Short mmCIF file of C-alpha atoms in Angstrom, two decimals:
data_model
loop_
_atom_site.label_atom_id
_atom_site.label_comp_id
_atom_site.label_asym_id
_atom_site.label_seq_id
_atom_site.Cartn_x
_atom_site.Cartn_y
_atom_site.Cartn_z
CA MET A 16 211.03 59.15 -126.84
CA ARG A 17 214.13 58.89 -129.03
CA LYS A 18 213.80 57.64 -132.58
CA PRO A 19 214.71 53.97 -133.06
CA THR A 20 218.02 53.33 -134.82
CA ILE A 21 219.36 50.60 -137.07
CA LYS A 22 221.15 49.22 -133.99
CA ASP A 23 217.79 48.85 -132.23
CA VAL A 24 216.45 46.93 -135.24
CA ALA A 25 219.48 44.63 -135.29
CA ALA A 26 219.12 43.94 -131.55
CA ARG A 27 215.37 43.24 -131.83
CA ALA A 28 215.85 40.92 -134.84
CA GLU A 29 219.00 39.34 -133.34
CA VAL A 30 221.02 39.88 -136.52
CA SER A 31 224.01 41.98 -137.54
CA LEU A 32 223.87 45.62 -138.63
CA LYS A 33 225.01 44.52 -142.09
CA THR A 34 222.06 42.14 -142.40
CA VAL A 35 219.60 44.88 -141.46
CA SER A 36 221.21 47.17 -144.04
CA ARG A 37 220.92 44.51 -146.74
CA VAL A 38 217.24 44.00 -145.97
CA ILE A 39 216.53 47.74 -146.03
CA ASN A 40 218.30 48.05 -149.38
CA ASP A 41 216.44 44.98 -150.69
CA GLU A 42 219.69 43.23 -151.57
CA ALA A 43 219.79 39.59 -152.61
CA GLY A 44 221.40 36.86 -150.50
CA VAL A 45 219.33 37.25 -147.33
CA HIS A 46 217.36 34.18 -146.22
CA ALA A 47 213.60 34.70 -146.49
CA ARG A 48 213.05 33.90 -142.81
CA THR A 49 215.75 36.36 -141.73
CA ARG A 50 214.37 39.02 -144.05
CA GLU A 51 210.91 38.61 -142.51
CA GLN A 52 212.42 38.74 -139.01
CA VAL A 53 214.12 42.08 -139.79
CA ARG A 54 211.00 43.56 -141.41
CA LYS A 55 208.95 42.55 -138.37
CA ALA A 56 211.43 44.32 -136.08
CA ILE A 57 211.32 47.44 -138.29
CA ALA A 58 207.51 47.47 -138.12
CA GLU A 59 207.39 46.89 -134.35
CA LEU A 60 209.89 49.66 -133.65
CA GLY A 61 208.50 52.07 -136.25
CA TYR A 62 212.00 52.49 -137.64
CA GLN A 63 212.42 54.67 -140.75
CA PRO A 64 215.78 54.83 -142.55
CA ASP A 65 217.25 58.29 -143.12
CA PRO A 66 217.71 58.56 -146.91
CA SER A 67 220.24 61.40 -146.60
CA ALA A 68 222.43 59.49 -144.19
CA ARG A 69 222.26 56.37 -146.34
CA SER A 70 223.29 58.37 -149.42
CA LEU A 71 226.25 59.92 -147.58
CA ARG A 72 227.47 56.49 -146.43
CA SER A 73 227.55 55.14 -149.97
CA ALA A 74 227.86 56.20 -153.58
CA GLN A 75 224.21 55.31 -154.13
CA SER A 76 221.38 57.81 -153.76
CA TYR A 77 218.26 56.92 -151.78
CA ALA A 78 215.90 59.67 -152.90
CA LEU A 79 213.47 60.04 -155.79
CA GLY A 80 211.95 63.15 -157.29
CA LEU A 81 208.38 63.85 -158.44
CA LEU A 82 208.17 66.69 -160.96
CA TYR A 83 204.85 68.21 -162.02
CA ASP A 84 203.15 71.22 -163.58
CA ASN A 85 199.42 70.76 -163.04
CA PRO A 86 196.82 73.20 -161.67
CA ASN A 87 194.72 70.35 -160.23
CA PRO A 88 195.67 69.83 -156.55
CA TYR A 89 193.76 66.53 -156.30
CA TYR A 90 195.88 65.03 -159.08
CA VAL A 91 199.15 66.24 -157.55
CA ILE A 92 198.29 65.00 -154.04
CA ALA A 93 197.13 61.59 -155.26
CA MET A 94 200.25 61.19 -157.43
CA GLN A 95 202.44 62.23 -154.50
CA ASN A 96 200.76 59.70 -152.20
CA GLY A 97 201.27 56.89 -154.70
CA VAL A 98 204.98 57.57 -155.21
CA LEU A 99 205.50 58.19 -151.49
CA SER A 100 203.96 54.85 -150.52
CA VAL A 101 206.59 53.02 -152.59
CA CYS A 102 209.36 55.23 -151.19
CA ARG A 103 208.30 54.32 -147.66
CA GLU A 104 208.22 50.63 -148.49
CA THR A 105 211.76 50.75 -149.88
CA GLY A 106 213.40 53.28 -147.56
CA TYR A 107 213.73 56.04 -150.15
CA GLY A 108 213.12 59.73 -149.60
CA LEU A 109 210.96 61.82 -151.93
CA GLN A 110 211.53 65.37 -153.17
CA ILE A 111 208.53 67.07 -154.80
CA HIS A 112 209.34 69.80 -157.29
CA PRO A 113 206.80 72.00 -159.14
CA CYS A 114 207.97 73.08 -162.60
CA ASP A 115 207.06 75.52 -165.34
CA ALA A 116 206.64 73.24 -168.34
CA SER A 117 207.01 76.20 -170.72
CA SER A 118 210.40 77.31 -169.33
CA PRO A 119 213.12 77.24 -172.03
CA GLY A 120 215.72 76.28 -169.43
CA LEU A 121 213.71 73.44 -167.89
CA ALA A 122 216.09 70.63 -168.91
CA ASP A 123 219.07 72.36 -167.23
CA GLU A 124 216.94 73.12 -164.16
CA ILE A 125 215.98 69.46 -163.76
CA VAL A 126 219.52 68.16 -164.34
CA GLN A 127 220.84 70.54 -161.66
CA LEU A 128 218.06 69.48 -159.27
CA VAL A 129 218.92 65.80 -159.75
CA ARG A 130 222.62 66.45 -159.15
CA ASN A 131 222.32 68.90 -156.26
CA ALA A 132 219.68 66.84 -154.41
CA ARG A 133 221.45 63.57 -155.31
CA LEU A 134 218.26 62.03 -156.69
CA ALA A 135 218.47 58.45 -157.88
CA GLY A 136 215.78 59.17 -160.48
CA ILE A 137 212.61 61.12 -161.17
CA VAL A 138 208.95 60.50 -161.94
CA LEU A 139 208.01 62.96 -164.66
CA ALA A 140 204.32 63.91 -164.73
CA PRO A 141 202.44 65.53 -167.63
CA PRO A 142 202.88 67.79 -169.48
CA MET A 143 206.72 67.58 -169.15
CA SER A 144 206.58 63.82 -169.63
CA GLU A 145 205.10 64.34 -173.11
CA GLN A 146 207.72 66.84 -174.29
CA GLN A 147 210.06 64.58 -176.26
CA PRO A 148 212.96 67.10 -176.58
CA LEU A 149 212.95 67.51 -172.78
CA VAL A 150 212.89 63.75 -172.20
CA ASP A 151 215.72 63.24 -174.73
CA ALA A 152 217.83 65.93 -173.03
CA LEU A 153 217.35 64.38 -169.58
CA LEU A 154 218.21 60.88 -170.81
CA ALA A 155 221.29 62.22 -172.59
CA ALA A 156 222.38 63.79 -169.27
CA GLY A 157 222.10 60.40 -167.59
CA VAL A 158 218.94 61.12 -165.59
CA LYS A 159 216.97 58.01 -164.68
CA LEU A 160 213.28 58.70 -165.24
CA VAL A 161 209.84 57.27 -165.73
CA ARG A 162 207.20 59.23 -167.66
CA ILE A 163 203.42 59.28 -167.15
CA VAL A 164 201.78 59.65 -170.56
CA SER A 165 198.38 59.45 -172.21
CA ALA A 166 198.25 56.55 -174.68
CA SER A 167 195.95 53.65 -175.58
CA SER A 168 198.90 51.23 -175.67
CA ASP A 169 202.60 51.10 -174.83
CA PRO A 170 204.26 53.82 -176.96
CA GLN A 171 207.44 51.69 -177.10
CA ASP A 172 209.56 54.76 -177.76
CA GLY A 173 212.60 53.68 -175.79
CA SER A 174 211.95 55.41 -172.45
CA PRO A 175 210.18 53.92 -169.40
CA CYS A 176 206.60 55.03 -168.82
CA VAL A 177 203.20 54.38 -167.28
CA TYR A 178 200.53 54.99 -169.91
CA VAL A 179 196.89 55.91 -169.29
CA ASP A 180 194.13 55.12 -171.81
CA ASP A 181 192.24 58.42 -171.64
CA ARG A 182 190.67 58.02 -175.08
CA ASP A 183 188.68 54.87 -174.31
CA ALA A 184 187.45 56.26 -170.97
CA ALA A 185 186.26 59.49 -172.64
CA TYR A 186 184.55 57.39 -175.31
CA ALA A 187 182.72 55.46 -172.55
CA ILE A 188 181.58 58.68 -170.83
CA THR A 189 180.30 60.19 -174.07
CA GLY A 190 178.62 56.91 -175.03
CA HIS A 191 176.90 56.83 -171.64
CA LEU A 192 175.46 60.32 -172.23
CA ILE A 193 174.30 59.39 -175.74
CA GLN A 194 172.63 56.21 -174.47
CA LEU A 195 170.71 58.32 -171.96
CA GLY A 196 169.28 60.20 -174.94
CA HIS A 197 171.51 63.28 -175.17
CA GLN A 198 172.22 64.58 -178.67
CA ARG A 199 173.76 67.95 -177.85
CA ILE A 200 176.75 67.27 -175.63
CA GLY A 201 179.19 70.04 -174.77
CA PHE A 202 182.90 69.32 -174.29
CA LEU A 203 185.27 71.46 -172.18
CA TRP A 204 188.97 70.97 -172.92
CA GLY A 205 191.75 70.70 -170.38
CA GLY A 206 195.11 72.35 -171.11
CA LYS A 207 196.24 71.62 -174.66
CA SER A 208 199.82 71.07 -173.50
CA HIS A 209 198.59 67.84 -171.86
CA GLY A 210 198.32 64.74 -174.04
CA SER A 211 195.37 63.64 -171.90
CA SER A 212 193.33 66.62 -173.17
CA TRP A 213 193.78 65.56 -176.78
CA SER A 214 193.02 61.91 -175.96
CA ARG A 215 189.85 62.80 -174.05
CA HIS A 216 188.64 65.05 -176.88
CA GLN A 217 189.40 62.25 -179.34
CA GLY A 218 187.28 59.82 -177.31
CA TYR A 219 184.42 62.35 -177.27
CA ALA A 220 184.64 62.98 -181.03
CA ASP A 221 184.93 59.27 -181.86
CA ALA A 222 181.85 58.43 -179.80
CA LEU A 223 179.77 61.13 -181.53
CA ARG A 224 180.86 59.81 -184.92
CA ASP A 225 180.20 56.17 -184.09
CA TYR A 226 176.71 56.97 -182.77
CA GLY A 227 175.92 59.02 -185.88
CA ILE A 228 175.79 62.43 -184.17
CA ALA A 229 177.18 65.37 -186.16
CA ALA A 230 179.95 67.26 -184.38
CA ASP A 231 179.09 70.89 -183.60
CA PRO A 232 182.15 73.17 -183.09
CA GLU A 233 179.96 75.52 -181.01
CA LEU A 234 179.73 72.82 -178.32
CA VAL A 235 183.51 72.53 -177.83
CA VAL A 236 185.25 75.13 -175.64
CA GLU A 237 188.99 75.41 -174.97
CA GLY A 238 190.33 75.97 -171.46
CA ASP A 239 192.54 74.54 -168.75
CA TYR A 240 192.16 71.89 -166.06
CA SER A 241 190.58 74.31 -163.58
CA PHE A 242 187.32 75.13 -161.82
CA ASP A 243 187.30 78.68 -163.21
CA ASP A 244 187.61 77.52 -166.81
CA GLY A 245 184.84 74.99 -166.19
CA PHE A 246 182.58 77.76 -164.89
CA ARG A 247 183.39 80.14 -167.76
CA GLY A 248 183.09 77.42 -170.40
CA ALA A 249 179.73 76.24 -169.06
CA ARG A 250 178.32 79.79 -168.99
CA ARG A 251 179.36 80.18 -172.63
CA LEU A 252 177.66 76.91 -173.64
CA LEU A 253 174.49 77.62 -171.66
CA ALA A 254 174.16 81.00 -173.37
CA LEU A 255 173.83 79.40 -176.84
CA ASN A 256 170.51 79.65 -178.65
CA ASP A 257 170.39 75.86 -178.60
CA PRO A 258 172.34 74.96 -175.43
CA PRO A 259 173.59 71.45 -174.67
CA THR A 260 171.58 69.08 -172.49
CA ALA A 261 174.82 67.52 -171.20
CA ILE A 262 178.38 68.80 -170.65
CA PHE A 263 181.50 66.62 -170.40
CA GLY A 264 184.35 68.35 -168.53
CA SER A 265 187.86 67.00 -169.17
CA ASN A 266 188.41 66.57 -165.43
CA ASP A 267 186.41 66.79 -162.20
CA GLU A 268 187.67 70.32 -161.45
CA ILE A 269 186.17 71.48 -164.74
CA ALA A 270 182.97 69.52 -164.05
CA ALA A 271 182.74 71.18 -160.62
CA GLY A 272 182.85 74.56 -162.37
CA VAL A 273 180.05 73.40 -164.69
CA LEU A 274 177.99 72.37 -161.66
CA ALA A 275 178.44 75.83 -160.12
CA ALA A 276 177.48 77.51 -163.41
CA ALA A 277 174.36 75.35 -163.68
CA ARG A 278 173.32 76.24 -160.12
CA SER A 279 173.93 79.96 -160.73
CA SER A 280 171.67 79.72 -163.80
CA GLY A 281 168.87 78.05 -161.82
CA LEU A 282 169.23 74.70 -163.59
CA ASN A 283 168.39 71.39 -161.95
CA VAL A 284 171.22 68.85 -162.29
CA PRO A 285 170.78 66.27 -163.77
CA TYR A 286 167.27 66.88 -165.15
CA ASP A 287 167.94 70.23 -166.85
CA LEU A 288 171.62 69.49 -167.46
CA SER A 289 173.68 66.32 -167.13
CA ILE A 290 177.33 66.76 -166.12
CA ALA A 291 180.26 64.34 -166.35
CA GLY A 292 183.89 64.75 -165.30
CA PHE A 293 187.06 62.66 -165.38
CA GLU A 294 189.58 61.31 -162.81
CA ASP A 295 187.29 60.48 -159.84
CA SER A 296 188.76 63.11 -157.52
CA PRO A 297 187.45 63.35 -153.93
CA PHE A 298 185.19 66.21 -154.99
CA SER A 299 183.36 63.99 -157.49
CA LYS A 300 181.99 61.93 -154.58
CA GLN A 301 181.35 64.89 -152.27
CA SER A 302 179.43 67.18 -154.64
CA TRP A 303 175.64 67.16 -154.84
CA PRO A 304 174.73 65.40 -156.95
CA ALA A 305 177.85 63.24 -157.06
CA LEU A 306 179.60 63.37 -160.43
CA THR A 307 179.57 60.73 -163.12
CA THR A 308 183.25 60.39 -164.03
CA ALA A 309 186.07 58.04 -165.02
CA LYS A 310 188.02 56.46 -162.16
CA GLN A 311 191.66 57.10 -163.02
CA ALA A 312 193.33 55.61 -159.90
CA THR A 313 196.02 58.31 -159.80
CA GLU A 314 197.64 56.84 -156.67
CA ASP A 315 198.05 53.52 -158.48
CA ILE A 316 199.66 55.35 -161.40
CA GLY A 317 202.14 56.93 -158.97
CA ARG A 318 202.90 53.56 -157.39
CA LEU A 319 203.47 51.89 -160.77
CA ALA A 320 205.74 54.73 -161.87
CA ALA A 321 207.85 54.57 -158.69
CA ARG A 322 208.21 50.77 -158.91
CA ARG A 323 209.15 50.98 -162.58
CA LEU A 324 211.75 53.64 -161.75
CA LEU A 325 213.26 51.65 -158.88
CA ALA A 326 213.49 48.54 -161.06
CA ASP A 327 215.64 50.52 -163.51
CA ILE A 328 217.72 52.15 -160.76
CA ARG A 329 218.47 48.83 -159.12
CA GLU A 330 218.70 46.94 -162.42
CA GLN A 331 217.01 43.96 -160.83
CA PRO A 332 217.03 41.03 -163.26
CA ASP A 333 213.88 39.55 -161.70
CA ALA A 334 211.93 42.86 -161.62
CA PRO A 335 209.32 43.55 -164.30
CA GLN A 336 210.79 45.92 -166.89
CA ALA A 337 207.72 46.25 -169.11
CA ASN A 338 205.87 49.55 -169.20
CA ALA A 339 202.60 49.48 -167.25
CA GLY A 340 199.19 50.66 -168.41
CA ILE A 341 196.08 51.94 -166.64
CA SER A 342 192.53 51.99 -168.10
CA PRO A 343 190.19 54.43 -166.30
CA GLU A 344 186.70 53.00 -165.70
CA LEU A 345 183.32 54.70 -166.11
CA VAL A 346 181.64 55.48 -162.77
CA VAL A 347 177.96 56.47 -163.09
CA ARG A 348 176.58 58.70 -160.34
CA GLY A 349 173.72 61.13 -159.85
CA SER A 350 174.88 63.98 -162.11
CA THR A 351 173.68 62.30 -165.33
CA ALA A 352 170.13 61.38 -166.38
CA PRO A 353 167.96 61.34 -169.53
CA PRO A 354 167.18 64.85 -170.87
CA ARG A 355 163.78 66.38 -170.23
CA PRO A 356 161.38 65.81 -173.13
CA LYS A 357 161.06 68.91 -175.33
CA ARG A 358 157.75 70.70 -175.02
#
């Protein structure tokens, strides 16, 4: 079967081609009943606008970009799905571009990508989104962007963003472990180039302090947001003369590595070792036992970022221009329990 065209939509809705185009582009001046009639026809026919063709017919671009540098595939896929859902709703295309956040020529690379691919704007994921010189260079080049950053409140630094309160969620996870009775709690860092890693460590450290537990540098291990670093970090902690009774991994990939290390050491989770992660990735529900974690709603973050970006691109006076925030929530599952009494 041939793909439905804009002419088919116009015929089904009994309106002009121009009216269909105005509805697709979400332009003002279309009666609500007519707009609904056109959207119904689009849904019935399964019509999808061609962003490239739309861009060629006008001076306006109908494609967004999602730029990332993150070793965690669950995060990238969830972010992609969130941004893509908004693109589909609004008839925009999406170009996904992996980056090397440490590249000295990254700003020029991104500017060229935006120009060559005719992107209307980009969603900038961590850690690039938290590199202020890079953000300043892109804004100076006229690139429309929205950043995803780790912050407890709106940074109000002049550039659009979606901010995630990693600190409070990490505080809640650590507090949960302390309330179960754990006094020696290990912490495995994510990549230090990510603001979220610092915020999650801050939440961990603040909870220890507030509950009157002395911080032990031996219990904190640096690493990256990866399974392998979780495994290596856990083996290092479990080899201590006085090992932790609980380990908090900065994301679920790290926590999965801790779970594997515990199993390889013959430990029973959660009774010999409690494990907590962060982000609520699919693995956190599928592991045995399922992981205690913080539900980050990464798809929602992607959706908020795309909507914020489109509001700026379209300069809609009635669209919300305020930066949006997300607060991850503690999810308690079977990987955490009170520690075994000491013999």
